[in-house]
XYZ file of C-alpha atoms in Angstrom:
270
model
C -101.946 -25.488 11.922
C -101.570 -22.408 14.073
C -102.700 -20.008 11.386
C -106.254 -20.715 12.487
C -107.457 -21.464 16.018
C -110.333 -23.565 14.772
C -107.969 -25.514 12.569
C -105.655 -26.080 15.524
C -108.496 -27.495 17.567
C -109.435 -29.841 14.745
C -105.863 -30.956 14.118
C -105.302 -31.730 17.803
C -107.942 -34.426 17.460
C -106.715 -35.480 14.021
C -104.351 -38.400 13.534
C -101.402 -36.583 11.985
C -99.829 -39.877 10.937
C -102.722 -40.485 8.554
C -101.961 -37.198 6.788
C -98.272 -38.095 6.548
C -99.090 -41.545 5.160
C -101.307 -40.014 2.504
C -98.932 -37.232 1.501
C -95.930 -39.561 1.293
C -97.708 -41.265 -1.574
C -97.648 -38.063 -3.648
C -94.702 -36.875 -5.754
C -95.039 -33.423 -4.147
C -97.010 -32.102 -1.197
C -98.290 -28.863 -2.715
C -98.744 -26.951 -5.968
C -95.572 -26.168 -7.871
C -93.165 -27.402 -10.516
C -89.480 -27.671 -11.272
C -90.020 -24.965 -13.904
C -91.397 -22.428 -11.403
C -88.663 -23.239 -8.889
C -86.111 -22.582 -11.631
C -87.914 -19.417 -12.728
C -87.752 -17.959 -9.217
C -84.092 -18.971 -8.894
C -82.950 -17.636 -12.267
C -85.070 -14.499 -12.243
C -84.750 -13.204 -8.693
C -82.546 -15.362 -6.470
C -79.344 -16.157 -8.357
C -78.707 -12.540 -9.497
C -78.846 -11.380 -5.871
C -76.614 -13.962 -4.216
C -72.827 -14.323 -4.330
C -71.492 -16.929 -6.751
C -69.989 -19.072 -4.010
C -70.912 -21.787 -1.564
C -74.293 -20.998 0.001
C -76.111 -22.085 3.134
C -79.791 -22.678 2.399
C -82.766 -23.861 4.460
C -85.766 -25.525 2.813
C -88.538 -24.907 5.322
C -91.329 -27.481 5.259
C -89.459 -29.502 2.657
C -91.939 -32.388 2.478
C -90.562 -35.310 0.495
C -88.055 -33.031 -1.237
C -89.461 -32.383 -4.720
C -88.316 -28.751 -4.775
C -85.290 -29.557 -2.604
C -83.943 -31.783 -5.346
C -84.501 -29.103 -7.996
C -82.828 -26.518 -5.784
C -79.847 -28.761 -5.078
C -79.068 -28.879 -8.797
C -79.134 -25.074 -9.045
C -76.878 -24.258 -6.099
C -73.123 -23.671 -6.480
C -70.956 -26.704 -5.755
C -70.145 -27.098 -2.084
C -73.346 -25.458 -0.868
C -75.378 -26.889 1.999
C -79.117 -27.408 2.422
C -80.826 -27.709 5.793
C -84.124 -29.506 5.139
C -86.675 -28.829 7.893
C -89.950 -30.691 8.340
C -92.141 -31.832 11.195
C -92.410 -35.393 9.861
C -89.334 -37.672 10.020
C -90.777 -39.760 7.186
C -90.726 -36.740 4.890
C -87.104 -36.042 5.771
C -86.197 -39.665 5.062
C -87.849 -39.341 1.652
C -85.928 -36.117 1.017
C -82.632 -37.778 1.924
C -83.418 -40.672 -0.386
C -84.386 -38.333 -3.223
C -81.109 -36.424 -2.913
C -78.919 -39.496 -2.440
C -77.497 -39.174 -5.939
C -76.811 -35.421 -5.650
C -73.163 -35.030 -4.679
C -72.514 -31.322 -5.218
C -74.223 -30.245 -1.981
C -74.296 -31.258 1.673
C -77.740 -32.142 3.042
C -78.711 -31.916 6.705
C -82.204 -32.873 7.866
C -83.891 -31.341 10.907
C -87.129 -32.595 12.441
C -89.166 -29.845 14.059
C -90.405 -26.285 13.911
C -89.803 -23.974 10.975
C -89.659 -20.903 13.215
C -87.968 -22.190 16.377
C -85.180 -24.262 14.911
C -82.283 -24.553 17.364
C -80.124 -26.248 14.740
C -79.982 -23.020 12.685
C -77.797 -20.254 14.092
C -78.850 -16.633 13.811
C -77.697 -14.646 10.777
C -76.164 -17.637 8.991
C -78.450 -18.493 6.070
C -77.983 -17.024 2.611
C -81.410 -18.225 1.503
C -84.644 -19.599 2.932
C -86.791 -21.556 0.481
C -90.417 -22.243 1.403
C -92.802 -23.549 -1.238
C -96.327 -23.871 0.157
C -95.213 -24.033 3.781
C -95.231 -20.589 5.384
C -99.005 -20.607 5.868
C -98.557 -23.360 8.478
C -96.899 -20.834 10.803
C -98.471 -17.644 9.477
C -97.143 -15.422 6.703
C -96.156 -12.396 8.755
C -94.886 -14.384 11.741
C -92.834 -16.625 9.479
C -91.210 -13.676 7.728
C -90.385 -12.033 11.047
C -88.865 -15.176 12.537
C -86.963 -16.159 9.411
C -85.338 -12.754 9.166
C -83.376 -13.671 12.297
C -81.874 -16.699 10.555
C -80.759 -14.789 7.459
C -77.279 -13.375 6.967
C -76.908 -9.764 5.750
C -78.414 -9.533 2.245
C -79.982 -12.975 2.714
C -83.035 -13.925 0.662
C -86.370 -15.595 1.233
C -88.208 -17.288 -1.647
C -91.697 -18.600 -0.956
C -95.092 -19.431 -2.384
C -98.270 -18.221 -0.722
C -101.959 -18.497 -1.582
C -103.348 -15.172 -2.855
C -106.487 -13.683 -4.335
C -106.167 -13.033 -8.062
C -107.167 -9.658 -9.542
C -110.811 -9.738 -10.616
C -113.843 -7.482 -10.777
C -116.120 -10.370 -9.799
C -117.235 -10.657 -6.194
C -116.059 -13.787 -4.404
C -118.800 -16.443 -4.365
C -119.995 -17.004 -0.806
C -119.046 -20.683 -0.898
C -115.490 -19.853 -1.929
C -115.188 -16.942 0.504
C -116.135 -19.193 3.414
C -113.814 -21.982 2.288
C -110.809 -19.722 1.722
C -111.106 -18.026 5.091
C -111.393 -21.391 6.816
C -108.337 -22.811 5.077
C -106.216 -19.706 4.334
C -107.098 -17.275 7.096
C -104.409 -14.776 6.000
C -105.364 -14.841 2.319
C -105.029 -11.478 0.572
C -103.952 -10.086 -2.777
C -100.393 -10.475 -4.026
C -99.917 -6.728 -3.584
C -100.914 -7.026 0.069
C -98.467 -9.911 0.589
C -95.712 -7.826 -0.997
C -96.437 -4.938 1.364
C -96.370 -7.265 4.363
C -92.990 -8.600 3.285
C -91.672 -5.034 3.054
C -93.059 -4.263 6.507
C -91.187 -7.277 7.877
C -87.860 -5.851 6.737
C -87.349 -7.091 3.195
C -86.926 -5.542 -0.206
C -89.167 -7.414 -2.634
C -87.156 -8.527 -5.658
C -90.053 -9.882 -7.685
C -93.104 -12.104 -7.768
C -95.246 -14.093 -10.197
C -98.351 -16.292 -10.169
C -97.969 -20.038 -10.588
C -99.821 -21.414 -13.632
C -102.857 -23.591 -12.988
C -101.104 -26.761 -14.149
C -98.938 -26.540 -11.006
C -102.152 -27.388 -9.177
C -104.131 -29.521 -11.605
C -101.447 -31.687 -13.228
C -98.642 -31.734 -10.680
C -100.606 -31.866 -7.415
C -104.272 -32.701 -7.826
C -103.993 -35.348 -10.573
C -101.704 -37.599 -8.486
C -103.828 -36.769 -5.434
C -107.012 -37.867 -7.173
C -105.391 -41.198 -8.053
C -104.145 -41.599 -4.489
C -107.595 -40.919 -3.047
C -109.041 -43.870 -4.931
C -106.792 -46.323 -3.114
C -106.138 -44.688 0.238
C -109.333 -45.726 2.004
C -108.652 -49.349 1.149
C -105.296 -48.945 2.903
C -107.031 -47.487 5.976
C -110.289 -49.460 6.319
C -112.747 -48.158 8.925
C -110.408 -45.255 9.747
C -112.500 -42.172 10.446
C -109.536 -39.824 10.102
C -108.746 -41.217 6.662
C -112.358 -40.782 5.619
C -112.413 -37.159 6.803
C -109.122 -36.454 5.053
C -110.341 -37.911 1.766
C -113.586 -35.928 1.945
C -111.693 -32.716 2.665
C -109.240 -33.220 -0.181
C -111.998 -34.051 -2.641
C -113.678 -30.788 -1.655
C -110.388 -28.930 -2.114
C -109.930 -30.302 -5.626
C -113.501 -29.425 -6.576
C -113.105 -25.915 -5.191
C -110.030 -25.213 -7.302
C -111.559 -26.687 -10.444
C -114.599 -24.472 -10.011
C -113.024 -21.248 -8.727
C -109.343 -21.124 -9.759
C -109.918 -17.803 -11.522
C -110.204 -16.252 -8.058
C -107.137 -17.626 -6.261
C -103.777 -19.296 -6.722
C -100.188 -19.388 -5.504
C -97.802 -16.467 -5.805
C -94.027 -16.939 -5.817
C -92.513 -14.003 -3.903
C -88.800 -13.338 -3.386
C -87.430 -10.814 -0.882
C -84.051 -9.734 0.413
C -83.230 -8.575 3.922
C -82.877 -4.807 4.062
C -79.513 -3.514 5.207
C -79.532 -1.909 8.640
C -79.827 1.857 8.515
C-alpha cells in the first residue's frame, strides 16, 4: 500500500492472494453499512446531482457490498464502473449485482488513480468507501478530480481522529501511524479536500456498529477457520495475527478514531 513506504516493503514480500482469499470470505471488506451509504446519498449526493442517467465509478469496490446498495439508489439507466485490483473481487461484485437490471455494470481490474478505461471529465460521481487510503488521501483526490465532469462529486470514507481532550495512548499512536500514515482530524481532511479543488457538501462519523457488527464480527468468525484452510502458511498466520490485533485495538480505543464519510463537489473553474 503506497501510503506508507514501510508497508510497501512488507506487502512486496506478502502473498497478496492470501489476503484476497481471506477478504472474499467476508460480506464486506471494510467498515460501513447500507444505512450509511444511503445517508450519504440522500443527504449530500442526490441533492447535488441531476435527476438523470449518471456515470459512477466505485473505486476499490471489493466484493460489491456498497456497489449493490448504490446501484439501487441510482436513476434508471445509470452506469457503474467498478474498479479493483483483484479480479476475484470484481467477479464477486458482478455476481452480487446480477439481479440488478436498472444499471449497467462494467468491471475494471487495476489502479484506482491510473485507470485508462475512464476518460477524463466523464464521471458524475466517484464512490470510495474505505479505499482511498490505499493510494493516499490527497493524491487520490487530486487524481480523481481529473476523472470528474463539471460539478461532479466524490463520496468517500476515511479514517480520522475523533475529537477528544485525552492524549492518544502511545500504543494506539504507534499503531495508527503505522497503518494510517495520513490520519488526521475530520476537520483536517475537510480542509485537504477543499485544497484539492472541491467544495465540501457535508460529512459525518460512521457509528461503531459499522466496525464491530458489520466488519469485525464476520472477520472474527472467519479467522477461526482460515488457518485450517491455509495450513503451515506463514503469510496466513501473519495476516491472522495482524487482524486480531486490529480488532483488539478498535475494541479498546474506538473513542479515539473511526471512519468519516465526506462528500465533496468539484469547484467550478474561475
